[in-house]
C-alpha positions as a Markdown table, in Angstrom:
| # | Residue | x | y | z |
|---|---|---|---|---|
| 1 | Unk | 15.1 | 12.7 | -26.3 |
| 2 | Unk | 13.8 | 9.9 | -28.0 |
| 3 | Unk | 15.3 | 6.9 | -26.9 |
| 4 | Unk | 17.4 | 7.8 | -23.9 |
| 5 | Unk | 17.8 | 5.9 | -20.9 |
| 6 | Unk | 15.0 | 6.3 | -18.5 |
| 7 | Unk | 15.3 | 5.2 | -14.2 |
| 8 | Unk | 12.3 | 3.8 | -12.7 |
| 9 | Unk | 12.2 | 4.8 | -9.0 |
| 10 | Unk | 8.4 | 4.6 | -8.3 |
| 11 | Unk | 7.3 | 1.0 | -7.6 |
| 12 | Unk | 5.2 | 2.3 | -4.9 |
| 13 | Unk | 3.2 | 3.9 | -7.3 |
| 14 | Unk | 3.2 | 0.7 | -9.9 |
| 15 | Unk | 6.0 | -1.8 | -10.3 |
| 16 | Unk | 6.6 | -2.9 | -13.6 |
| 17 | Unk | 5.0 | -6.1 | -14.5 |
| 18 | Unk | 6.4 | -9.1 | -13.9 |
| 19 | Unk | 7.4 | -11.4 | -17.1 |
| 20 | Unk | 5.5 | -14.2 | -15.4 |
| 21 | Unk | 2.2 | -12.3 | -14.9 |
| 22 | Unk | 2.7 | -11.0 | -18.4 |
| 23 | Unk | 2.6 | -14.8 | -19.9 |
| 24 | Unk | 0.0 | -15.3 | -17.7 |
| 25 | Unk | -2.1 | -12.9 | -19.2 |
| 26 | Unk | -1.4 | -13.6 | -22.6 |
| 27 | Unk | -2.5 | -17.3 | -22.0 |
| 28 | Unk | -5.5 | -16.0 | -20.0 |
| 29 | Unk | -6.4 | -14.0 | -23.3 |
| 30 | Unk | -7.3 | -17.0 | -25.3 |
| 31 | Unk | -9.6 | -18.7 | -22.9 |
| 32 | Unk | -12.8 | -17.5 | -24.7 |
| 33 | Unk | -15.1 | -19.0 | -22.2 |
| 34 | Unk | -16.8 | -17.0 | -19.1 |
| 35 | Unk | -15.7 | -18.5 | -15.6 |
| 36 | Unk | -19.2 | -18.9 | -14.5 |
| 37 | Unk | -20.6 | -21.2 | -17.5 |
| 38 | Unk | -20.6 | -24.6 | -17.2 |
| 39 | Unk | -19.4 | -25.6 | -20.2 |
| 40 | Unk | -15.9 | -27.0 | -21.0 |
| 41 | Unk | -14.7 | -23.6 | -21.9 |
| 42 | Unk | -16.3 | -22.0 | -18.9 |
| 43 | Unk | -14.8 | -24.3 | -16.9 |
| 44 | Unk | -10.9 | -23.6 | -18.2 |
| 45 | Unk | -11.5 | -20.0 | -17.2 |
| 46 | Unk | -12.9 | -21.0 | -13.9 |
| 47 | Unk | -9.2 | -22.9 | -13.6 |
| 48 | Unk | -7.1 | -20.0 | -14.3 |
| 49 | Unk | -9.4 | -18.2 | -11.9 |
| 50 | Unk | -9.1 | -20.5 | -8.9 |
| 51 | Unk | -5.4 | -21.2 | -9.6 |
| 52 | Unk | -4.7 | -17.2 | -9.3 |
| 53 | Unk | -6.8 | -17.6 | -5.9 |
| 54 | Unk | -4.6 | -19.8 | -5.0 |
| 55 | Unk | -1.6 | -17.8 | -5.5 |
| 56 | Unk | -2.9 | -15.2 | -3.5 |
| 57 | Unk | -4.1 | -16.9 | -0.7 |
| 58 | Unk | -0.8 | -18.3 | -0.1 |
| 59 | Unk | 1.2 | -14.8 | -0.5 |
| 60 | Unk | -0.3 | -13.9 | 2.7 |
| 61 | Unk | -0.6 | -17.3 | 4.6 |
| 62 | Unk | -5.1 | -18.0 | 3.9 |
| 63 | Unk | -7.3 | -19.6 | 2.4 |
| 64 | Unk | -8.4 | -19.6 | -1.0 |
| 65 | Unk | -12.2 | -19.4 | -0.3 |
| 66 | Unk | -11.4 | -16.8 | 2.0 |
| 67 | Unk | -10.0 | -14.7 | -1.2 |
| 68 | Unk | -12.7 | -12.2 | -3.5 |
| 69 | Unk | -11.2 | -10.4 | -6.4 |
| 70 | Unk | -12.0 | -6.7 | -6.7 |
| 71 | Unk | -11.1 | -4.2 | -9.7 |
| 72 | Unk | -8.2 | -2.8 | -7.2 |
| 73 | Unk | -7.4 | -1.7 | -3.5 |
| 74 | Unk | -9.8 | 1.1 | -3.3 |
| 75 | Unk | -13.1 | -1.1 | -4.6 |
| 76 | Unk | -11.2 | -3.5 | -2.1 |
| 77 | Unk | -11.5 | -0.9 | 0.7 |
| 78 | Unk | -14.8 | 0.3 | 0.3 |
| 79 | Unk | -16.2 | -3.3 | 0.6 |
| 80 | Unk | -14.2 | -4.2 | 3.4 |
| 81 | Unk | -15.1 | -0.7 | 5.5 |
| 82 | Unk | -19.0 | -1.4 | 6.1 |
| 83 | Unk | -21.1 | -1.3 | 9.7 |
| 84 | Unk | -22.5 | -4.7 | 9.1 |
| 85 | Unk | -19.9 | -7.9 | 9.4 |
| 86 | Unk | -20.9 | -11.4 | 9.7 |
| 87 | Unk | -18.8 | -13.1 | 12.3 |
| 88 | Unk | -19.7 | -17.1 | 13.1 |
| 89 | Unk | -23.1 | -16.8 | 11.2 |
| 90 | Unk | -24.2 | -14.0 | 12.7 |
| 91 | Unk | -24.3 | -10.2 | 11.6 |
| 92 | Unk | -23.1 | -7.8 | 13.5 |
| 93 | Unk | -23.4 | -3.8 | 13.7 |
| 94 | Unk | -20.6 | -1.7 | 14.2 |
| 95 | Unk | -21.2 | 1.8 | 15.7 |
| 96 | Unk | -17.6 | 3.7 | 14.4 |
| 97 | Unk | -15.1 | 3.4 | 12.2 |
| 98 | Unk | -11.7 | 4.5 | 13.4 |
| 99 | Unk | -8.9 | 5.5 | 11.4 |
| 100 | Unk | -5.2 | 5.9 | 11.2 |
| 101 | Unk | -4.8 | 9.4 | 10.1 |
| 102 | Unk | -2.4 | 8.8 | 7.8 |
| 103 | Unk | -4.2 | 6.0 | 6.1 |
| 104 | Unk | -4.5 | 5.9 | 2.1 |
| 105 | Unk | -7.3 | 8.2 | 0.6 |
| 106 | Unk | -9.4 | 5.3 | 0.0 |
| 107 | Unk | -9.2 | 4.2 | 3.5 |
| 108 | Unk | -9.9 | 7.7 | 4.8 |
| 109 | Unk | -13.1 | 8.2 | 2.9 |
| 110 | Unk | -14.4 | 5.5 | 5.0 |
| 111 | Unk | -16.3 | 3.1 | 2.8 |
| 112 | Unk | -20.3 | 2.2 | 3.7 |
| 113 | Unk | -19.4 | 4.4 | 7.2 |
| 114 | Unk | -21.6 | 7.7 | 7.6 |
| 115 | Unk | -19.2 | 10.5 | 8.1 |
| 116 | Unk | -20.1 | 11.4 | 11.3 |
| 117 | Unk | -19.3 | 7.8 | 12.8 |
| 118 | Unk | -15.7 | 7.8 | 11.5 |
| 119 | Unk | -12.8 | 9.1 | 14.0 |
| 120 | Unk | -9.4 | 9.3 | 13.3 |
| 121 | Unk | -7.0 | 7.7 | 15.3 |
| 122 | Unk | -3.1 | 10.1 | 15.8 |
| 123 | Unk | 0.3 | 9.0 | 14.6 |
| 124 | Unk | 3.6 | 9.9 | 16.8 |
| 125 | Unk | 6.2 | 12.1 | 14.9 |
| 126 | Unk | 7.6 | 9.0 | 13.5 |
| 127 | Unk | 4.1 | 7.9 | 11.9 |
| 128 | Unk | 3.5 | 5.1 | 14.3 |
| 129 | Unk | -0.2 | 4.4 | 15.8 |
| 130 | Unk | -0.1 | 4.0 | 19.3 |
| 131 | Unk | -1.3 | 0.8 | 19.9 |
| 132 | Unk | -1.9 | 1.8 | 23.8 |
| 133 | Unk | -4.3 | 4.9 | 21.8 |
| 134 | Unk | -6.3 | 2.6 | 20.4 |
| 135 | Unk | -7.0 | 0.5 | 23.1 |
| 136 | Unk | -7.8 | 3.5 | 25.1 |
| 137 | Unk | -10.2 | 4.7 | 22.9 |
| 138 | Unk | -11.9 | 1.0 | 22.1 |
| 139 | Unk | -12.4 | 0.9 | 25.9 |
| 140 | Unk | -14.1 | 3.9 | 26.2 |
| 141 | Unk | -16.5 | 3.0 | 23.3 |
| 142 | Unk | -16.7 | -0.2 | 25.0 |
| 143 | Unk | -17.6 | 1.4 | 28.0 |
| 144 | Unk | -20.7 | 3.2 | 25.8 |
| 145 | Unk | -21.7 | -0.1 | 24.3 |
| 146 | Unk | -20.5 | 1.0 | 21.1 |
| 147 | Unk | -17.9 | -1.2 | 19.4 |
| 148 | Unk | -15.7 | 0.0 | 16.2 |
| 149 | Unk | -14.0 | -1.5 | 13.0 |
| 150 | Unk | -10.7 | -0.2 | 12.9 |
| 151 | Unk | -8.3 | 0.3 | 10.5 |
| 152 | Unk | -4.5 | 0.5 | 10.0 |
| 153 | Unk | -2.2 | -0.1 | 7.1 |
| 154 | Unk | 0.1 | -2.7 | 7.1 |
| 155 | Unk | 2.8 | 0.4 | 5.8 |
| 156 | Unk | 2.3 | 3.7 | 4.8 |
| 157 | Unk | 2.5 | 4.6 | 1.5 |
| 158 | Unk | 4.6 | 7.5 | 1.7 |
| 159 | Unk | 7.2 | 7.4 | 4.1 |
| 160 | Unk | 7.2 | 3.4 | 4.1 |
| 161 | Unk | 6.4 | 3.5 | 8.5 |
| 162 | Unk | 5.5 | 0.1 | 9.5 |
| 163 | Unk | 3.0 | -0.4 | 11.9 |
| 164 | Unk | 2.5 | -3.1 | 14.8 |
| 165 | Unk | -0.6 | -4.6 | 13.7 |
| 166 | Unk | -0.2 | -7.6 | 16.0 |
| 167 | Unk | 0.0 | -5.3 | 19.3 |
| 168 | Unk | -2.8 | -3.0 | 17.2 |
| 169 | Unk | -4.9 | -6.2 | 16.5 |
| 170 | Unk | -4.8 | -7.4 | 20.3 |
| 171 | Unk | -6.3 | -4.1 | 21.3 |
| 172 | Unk | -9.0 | -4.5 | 19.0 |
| 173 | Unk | -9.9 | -7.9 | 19.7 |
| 174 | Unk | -10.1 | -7.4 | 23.6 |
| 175 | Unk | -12.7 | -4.7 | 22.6 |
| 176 | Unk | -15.1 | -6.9 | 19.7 |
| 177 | Unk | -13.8 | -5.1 | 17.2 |
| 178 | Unk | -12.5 | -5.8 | 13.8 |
| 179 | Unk | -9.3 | -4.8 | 12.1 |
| 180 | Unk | -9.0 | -4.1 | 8.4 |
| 181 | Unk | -5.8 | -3.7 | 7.1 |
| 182 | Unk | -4.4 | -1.8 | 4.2 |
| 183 | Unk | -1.4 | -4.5 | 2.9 |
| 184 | Unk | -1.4 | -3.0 | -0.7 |
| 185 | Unk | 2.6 | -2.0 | -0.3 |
| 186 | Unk | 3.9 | -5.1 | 2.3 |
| 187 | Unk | 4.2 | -8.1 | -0.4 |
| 188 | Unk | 7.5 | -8.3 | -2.0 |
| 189 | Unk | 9.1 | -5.8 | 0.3 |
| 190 | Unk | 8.1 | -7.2 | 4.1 |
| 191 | Unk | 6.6 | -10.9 | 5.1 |
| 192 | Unk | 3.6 | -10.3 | 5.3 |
| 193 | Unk | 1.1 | -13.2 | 7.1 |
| 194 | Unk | -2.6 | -12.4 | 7.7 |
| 195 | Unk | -2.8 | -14.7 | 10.5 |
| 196 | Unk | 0.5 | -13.9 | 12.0 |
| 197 | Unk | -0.8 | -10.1 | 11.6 |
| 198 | Unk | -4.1 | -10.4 | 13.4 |
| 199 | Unk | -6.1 | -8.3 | 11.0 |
| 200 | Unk | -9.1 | -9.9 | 10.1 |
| 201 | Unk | -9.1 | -8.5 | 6.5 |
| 202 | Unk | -6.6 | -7.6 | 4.2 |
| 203 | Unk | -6.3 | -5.8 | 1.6 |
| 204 | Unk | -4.3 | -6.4 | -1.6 |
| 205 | Unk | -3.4 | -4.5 | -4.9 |
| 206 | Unk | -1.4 | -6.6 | -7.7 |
| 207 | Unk | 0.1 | -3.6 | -9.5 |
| 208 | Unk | 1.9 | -2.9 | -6.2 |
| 209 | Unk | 3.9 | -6.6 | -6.9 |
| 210 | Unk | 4.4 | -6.3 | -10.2 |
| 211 | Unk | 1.3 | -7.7 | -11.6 |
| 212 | Unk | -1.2 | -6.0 | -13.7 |
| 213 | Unk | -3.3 | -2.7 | -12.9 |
| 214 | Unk | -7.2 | -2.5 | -11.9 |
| 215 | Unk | -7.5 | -5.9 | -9.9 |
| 216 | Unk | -6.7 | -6.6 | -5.8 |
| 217 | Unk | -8.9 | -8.2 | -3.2 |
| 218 | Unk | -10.0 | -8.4 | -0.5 |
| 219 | Unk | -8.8 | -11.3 | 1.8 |
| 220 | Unk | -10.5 | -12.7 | 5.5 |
| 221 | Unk | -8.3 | -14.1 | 7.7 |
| 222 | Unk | -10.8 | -16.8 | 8.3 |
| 223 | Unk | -14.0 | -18.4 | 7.0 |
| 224 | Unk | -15.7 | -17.1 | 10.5 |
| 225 | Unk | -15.7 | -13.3 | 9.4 |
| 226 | Unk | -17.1 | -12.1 | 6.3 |
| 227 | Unk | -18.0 | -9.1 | 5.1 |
| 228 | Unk | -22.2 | -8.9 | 5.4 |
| 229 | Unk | -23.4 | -7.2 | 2.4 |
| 230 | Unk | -22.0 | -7.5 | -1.5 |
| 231 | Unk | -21.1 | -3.7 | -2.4 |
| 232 | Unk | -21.0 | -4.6 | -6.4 |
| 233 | Unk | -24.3 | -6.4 | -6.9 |
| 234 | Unk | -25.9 | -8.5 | -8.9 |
| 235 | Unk | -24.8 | -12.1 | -10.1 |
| 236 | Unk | -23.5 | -14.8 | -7.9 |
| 237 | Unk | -19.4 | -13.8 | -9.0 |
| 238 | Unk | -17.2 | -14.8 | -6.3 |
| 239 | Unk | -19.3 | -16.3 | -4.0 |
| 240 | Unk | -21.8 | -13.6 | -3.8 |
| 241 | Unk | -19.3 | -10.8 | -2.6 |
| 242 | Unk | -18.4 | -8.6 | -6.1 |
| 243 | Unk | -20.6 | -9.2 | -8.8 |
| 244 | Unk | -20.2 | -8.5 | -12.8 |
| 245 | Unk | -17.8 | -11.0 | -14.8 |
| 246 | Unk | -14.5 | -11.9 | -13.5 |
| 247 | Unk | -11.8 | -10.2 | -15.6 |
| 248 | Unk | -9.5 | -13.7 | -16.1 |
| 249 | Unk | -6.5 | -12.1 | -18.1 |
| 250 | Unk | -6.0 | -10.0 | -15.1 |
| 251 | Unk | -6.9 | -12.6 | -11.9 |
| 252 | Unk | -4.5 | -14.7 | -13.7 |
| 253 | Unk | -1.8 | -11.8 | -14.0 |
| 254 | Unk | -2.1 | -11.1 | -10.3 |
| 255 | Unk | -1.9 | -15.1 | -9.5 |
| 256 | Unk | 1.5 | -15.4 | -11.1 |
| 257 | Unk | 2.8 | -12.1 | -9.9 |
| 258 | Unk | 1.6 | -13.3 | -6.1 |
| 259 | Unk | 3.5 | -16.7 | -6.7 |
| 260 | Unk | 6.6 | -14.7 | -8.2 |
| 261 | Unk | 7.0 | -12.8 | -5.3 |
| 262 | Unk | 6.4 | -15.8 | -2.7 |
| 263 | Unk | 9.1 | -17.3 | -4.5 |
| 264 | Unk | 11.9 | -14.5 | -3.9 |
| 265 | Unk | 11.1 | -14.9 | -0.2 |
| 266 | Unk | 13.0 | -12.6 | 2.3 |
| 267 | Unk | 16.4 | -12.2 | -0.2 |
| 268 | Unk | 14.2 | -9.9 | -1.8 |
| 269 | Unk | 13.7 | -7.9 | 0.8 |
| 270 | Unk | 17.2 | -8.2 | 2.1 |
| 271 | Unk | 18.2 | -6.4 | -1.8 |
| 272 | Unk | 16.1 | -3.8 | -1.6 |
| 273 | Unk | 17.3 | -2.5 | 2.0 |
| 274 | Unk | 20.8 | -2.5 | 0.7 |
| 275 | Unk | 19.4 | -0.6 | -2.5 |
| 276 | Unk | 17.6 | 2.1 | -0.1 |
| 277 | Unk | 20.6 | 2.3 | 2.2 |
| 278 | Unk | 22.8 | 2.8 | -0.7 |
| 279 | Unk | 20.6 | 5.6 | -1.8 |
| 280 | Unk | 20.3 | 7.7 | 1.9 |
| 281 | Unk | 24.1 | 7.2 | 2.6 |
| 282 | Unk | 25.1 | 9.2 | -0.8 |
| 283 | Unk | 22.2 | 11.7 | -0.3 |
| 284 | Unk | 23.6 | 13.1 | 2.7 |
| 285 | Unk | 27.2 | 12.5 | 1.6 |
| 286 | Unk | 26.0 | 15.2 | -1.1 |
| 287 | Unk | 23.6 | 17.2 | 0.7 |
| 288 | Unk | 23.8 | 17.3 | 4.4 |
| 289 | Unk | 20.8 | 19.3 | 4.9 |
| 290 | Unk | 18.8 | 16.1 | 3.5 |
| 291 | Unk | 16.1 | 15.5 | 5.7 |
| 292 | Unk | 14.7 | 11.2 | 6.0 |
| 293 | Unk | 11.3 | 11.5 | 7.2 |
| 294 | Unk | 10.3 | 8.0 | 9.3 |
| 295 | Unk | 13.6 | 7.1 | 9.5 |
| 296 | Unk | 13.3 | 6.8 | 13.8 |
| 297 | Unk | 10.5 | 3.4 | 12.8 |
| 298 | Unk | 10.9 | 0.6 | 11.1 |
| 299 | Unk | 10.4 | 1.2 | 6.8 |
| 300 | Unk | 9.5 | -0.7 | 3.8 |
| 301 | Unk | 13.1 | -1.6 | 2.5 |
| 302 | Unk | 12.6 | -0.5 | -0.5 |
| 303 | Unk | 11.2 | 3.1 | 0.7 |
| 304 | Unk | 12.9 | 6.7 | 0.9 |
| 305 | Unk | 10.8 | 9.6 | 1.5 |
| 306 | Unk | 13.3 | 12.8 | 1.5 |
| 307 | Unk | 13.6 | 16.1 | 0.9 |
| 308 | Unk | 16.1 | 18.7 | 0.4 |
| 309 | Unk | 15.1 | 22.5 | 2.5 |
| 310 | Unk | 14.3 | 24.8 | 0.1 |
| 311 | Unk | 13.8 | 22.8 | -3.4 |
| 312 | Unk | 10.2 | 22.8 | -3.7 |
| 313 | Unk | 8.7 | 19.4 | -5.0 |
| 314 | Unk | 7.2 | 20.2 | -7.8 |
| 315 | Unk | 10.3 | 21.8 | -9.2 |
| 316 | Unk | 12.8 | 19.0 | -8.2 |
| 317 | Unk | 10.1 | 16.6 | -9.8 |
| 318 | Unk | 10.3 | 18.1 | -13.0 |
| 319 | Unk | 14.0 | 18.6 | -12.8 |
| 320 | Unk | 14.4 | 14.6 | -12.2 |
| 321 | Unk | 12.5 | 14.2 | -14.9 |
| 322 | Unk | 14.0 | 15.5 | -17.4 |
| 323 | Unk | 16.9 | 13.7 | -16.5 |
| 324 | Unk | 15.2 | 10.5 | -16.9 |
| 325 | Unk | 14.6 | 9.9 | -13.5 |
| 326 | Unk | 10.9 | 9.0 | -12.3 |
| 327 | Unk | 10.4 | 9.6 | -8.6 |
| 328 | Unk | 7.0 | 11.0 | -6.8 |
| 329 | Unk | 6.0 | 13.5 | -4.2 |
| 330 | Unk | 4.0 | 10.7 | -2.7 |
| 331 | Unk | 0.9 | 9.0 | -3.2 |
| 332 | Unk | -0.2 | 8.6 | -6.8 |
| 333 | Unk | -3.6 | 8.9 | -6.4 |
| 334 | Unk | -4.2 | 12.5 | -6.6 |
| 335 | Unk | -4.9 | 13.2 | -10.2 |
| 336 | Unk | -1.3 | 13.5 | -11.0 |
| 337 | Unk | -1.2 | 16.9 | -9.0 |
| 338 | Unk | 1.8 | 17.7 | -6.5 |
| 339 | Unk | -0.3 | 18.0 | -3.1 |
| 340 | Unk | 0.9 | 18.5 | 0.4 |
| 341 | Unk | 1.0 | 14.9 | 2.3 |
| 342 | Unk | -1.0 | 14.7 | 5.2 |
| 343 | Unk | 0.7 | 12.1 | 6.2 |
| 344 | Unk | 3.5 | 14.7 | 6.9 |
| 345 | Unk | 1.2 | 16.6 | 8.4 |
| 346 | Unk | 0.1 | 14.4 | 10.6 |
| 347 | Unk | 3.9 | 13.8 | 11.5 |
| 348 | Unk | 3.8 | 17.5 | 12.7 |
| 349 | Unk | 6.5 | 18.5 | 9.8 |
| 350 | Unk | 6.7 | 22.2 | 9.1 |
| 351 | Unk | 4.7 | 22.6 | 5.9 |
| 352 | Unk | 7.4 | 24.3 | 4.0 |
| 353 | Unk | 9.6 | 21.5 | 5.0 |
| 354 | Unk | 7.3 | 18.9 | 3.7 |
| 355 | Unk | 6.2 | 21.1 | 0.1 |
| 356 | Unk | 9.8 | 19.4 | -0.5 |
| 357 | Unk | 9.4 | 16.2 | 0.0 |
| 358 | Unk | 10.1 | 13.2 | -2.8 |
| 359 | Unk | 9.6 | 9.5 | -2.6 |
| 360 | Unk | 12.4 | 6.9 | -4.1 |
| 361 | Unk | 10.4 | 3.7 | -4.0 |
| 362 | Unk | 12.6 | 0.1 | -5.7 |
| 363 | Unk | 10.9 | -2.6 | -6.9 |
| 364 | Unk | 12.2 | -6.1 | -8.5 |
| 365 | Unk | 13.5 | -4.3 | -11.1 |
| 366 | Unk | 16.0 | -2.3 | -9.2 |
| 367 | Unk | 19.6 | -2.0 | -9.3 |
| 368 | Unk | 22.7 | 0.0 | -7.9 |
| 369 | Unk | 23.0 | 1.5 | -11.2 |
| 370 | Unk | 19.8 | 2.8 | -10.8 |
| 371 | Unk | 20.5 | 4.1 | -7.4 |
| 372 | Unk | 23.2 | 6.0 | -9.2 |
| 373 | Unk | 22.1 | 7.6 | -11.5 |
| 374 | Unk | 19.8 | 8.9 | -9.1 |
| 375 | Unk | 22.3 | 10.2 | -6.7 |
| 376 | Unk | 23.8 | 11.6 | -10.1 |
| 377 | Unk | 21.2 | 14.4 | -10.0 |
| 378 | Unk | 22.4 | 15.5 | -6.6 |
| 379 | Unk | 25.9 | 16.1 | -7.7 |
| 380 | Unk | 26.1 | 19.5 | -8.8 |
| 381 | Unk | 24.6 | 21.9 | -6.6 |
| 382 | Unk | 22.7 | 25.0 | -7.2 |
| 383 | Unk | 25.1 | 27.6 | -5.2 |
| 384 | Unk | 22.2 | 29.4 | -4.9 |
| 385 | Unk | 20.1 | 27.8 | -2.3 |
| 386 | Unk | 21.2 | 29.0 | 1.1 |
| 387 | Unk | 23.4 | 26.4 | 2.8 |
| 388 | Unk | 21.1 | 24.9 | 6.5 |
| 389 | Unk | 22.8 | 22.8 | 9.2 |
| 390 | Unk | 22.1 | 19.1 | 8.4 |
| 391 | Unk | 18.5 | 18.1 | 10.0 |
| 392 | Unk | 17.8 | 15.0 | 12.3 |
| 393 | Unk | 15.6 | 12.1 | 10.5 |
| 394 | Unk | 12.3 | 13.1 | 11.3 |
């Protein structure tokens, strides 16, 4: 129906831009000059540019010449994932790639990495890398001469599992390797410091924080390490790491949306847990067969992955719907198709179990009433799905 009341609940997937990001833009859009002439219009794009670096770099605690803007996460990924890495003026080869299993597609395709030198590192039911794994494996590499780039996300996607990146990170460091991290969902939902993190790249996504869509970057955690080799080539565009002209409306967008998230700090986060919390507590009060998969780890605050036995996704997507209410199945990045997760998989969830599963993700524009009308949908039940004993949080 035209007009009717719609609920949000997929910020995971996109948040809904930010008013400051928004203005942002709009100014940005009247700076006619290109960021990389010299001229006095040139240079007023180069400003909005480096001020939106800025902003970044300080979301996360670096350095804005340690910042390069990319058309989004993936691009950001693929550039970061490479064999060659340039640590203290000197380039490096890496022999594998390892790789959380239940990593984000565009960290599992493995970026500049030949297929056969990429491993896959396990998860625990609760989707938590086992940082004693990874050292084992590093020290058997080690032991080879081989030495890897690894990579583990900041927090899934999906079920929200945050990982231990600084116990993660001292594994890989005591073996020479390097750790690239996935941090597209952590800002405005966890603190989130690269240096605090040990990862020596991160990457970031501003549509996740309420800025605009198709720009993220990719950020070092010091000047030392760089990335080798350009993967977009051509001109000299941010500092000779991602060639082609910088899209300023957008850098500028992401910039403010970085700064408005800095500036909630961790009452943000505090809101959203209460929001999620909310949510889970009326779920089971209404369906006590409701399954919370992750809920044994530590979770994004603002995450919920769930299911009810026997409603398959798909259906209960549509149903939601309908209602007005936007949820997901889980990542967004599939074409728009309902796919089973193999991040469930990977869990060791029964695949009819998981065939079920729906994310609620908050974002800043979040409230109870949203929450609500969510739980809403669960009121009446259909009498006939077969009643199951309630489940243990996977």
């Amino acid at each position: 129906m035209a007009g009717a009341q719609r609920t949000y609940l997929d910020h995971n997937a996109t948040s809904a831009l930010r008013p400051e990001a928004r203005a942002a833009m709009v100014a940005a859009l009247d700076a006619v000059g290109n960021a990389s002439s010299v001229h006095a219009e040139g240079r007023a794009a180069r400003a909005l540019v480096e001020a939106a670096r800025e902003g970044v770099a300080a979301l996360v605690g670096a350095k804005p010449a340690n910042v390069v803007f990319t058309a989004g996460g993936s691009e950001a990924a693929a550039l970061a994932l490479t064999p060659r890495i340039e640590m203290g003026g000197t380039v490096r080869t890496f022999d594998r790639l390892l790789v959380s299993v239940t990593e984000h597609a565009c960290i599992l395709a493995g970026g500049r990495f030949a297929a056969h030198s990429i491993e896959i590192l396990p998860v625990d039911p609760r989707g938590v890398v086992d940082a004693a794994g990874v050292a084992a494996r590093l020290a058997d590499l080690a032991a080879r001469g081989l030495r890897a780039v690894v990579a583990v996300q900041a927090a899934n996607n999906e079920t929200g599992v945050v990982q231990d990146l600084a116990a993660i990170a001292a594994a890989v460091h005591a073996h020479q390797g390097i750790l690239v991290c996935d941090a597209v969902q952590a800002p405005g939902r966890i603190g989130f410091d690269l240096k605090a993190s040990g990862a020596d790249f991160a990457i970031l996504s501003a549509h996740k924080l309420g800025g605009p869509q198709g720009v993220g970057a990719l950020v070092a955690a010091t000047g030392s390490v760089r990335v080798a080799d350009p993967l977009v080539r051509g001109g000299g565009q941010e500092r000779g790491m991602r060639a082609g002209t910088e899209n300023v409306p957008a850098i500028a967008g992401f910039g403010a949306a970085a700064r408005a998230v800095r500036g909630e700090g961790a009452e943000a986060h505090g809101r959203l847990a209460t929001l999620r919390d909310a949510f889970e507590t009326g779920l089971r009060q209404r369906r006590s067969d409701a399954v919370i998969f992750g809920a044994g780890a530590g979770r994004l605050p603002n995450t919920s992955l769930y299911a009810i036995p026997g409603r398959a996704a798909e259906v209960e997507l549509m149903r939601l719907d309908l209602a007005g209410i936007a949820l997901s199945s889980g990542s967004a990045c599939s074409s728009g198709k309902v796919r089973a997760s193999h991040v469930l998989a990977a869990m060791g969830i029964e695949a009819d179990l998981a065939r079920c599963a729906l994310r609620l993700s908050l974002g800043w524009t979040s409230t109870i009433e949203d929450v609500n009308r969510c739980l809403g949908a669960y009121e009446n039940r259909d009498d006939t799905l077969s009643e199951r004993p309630g489940r243990a949080a996977a």
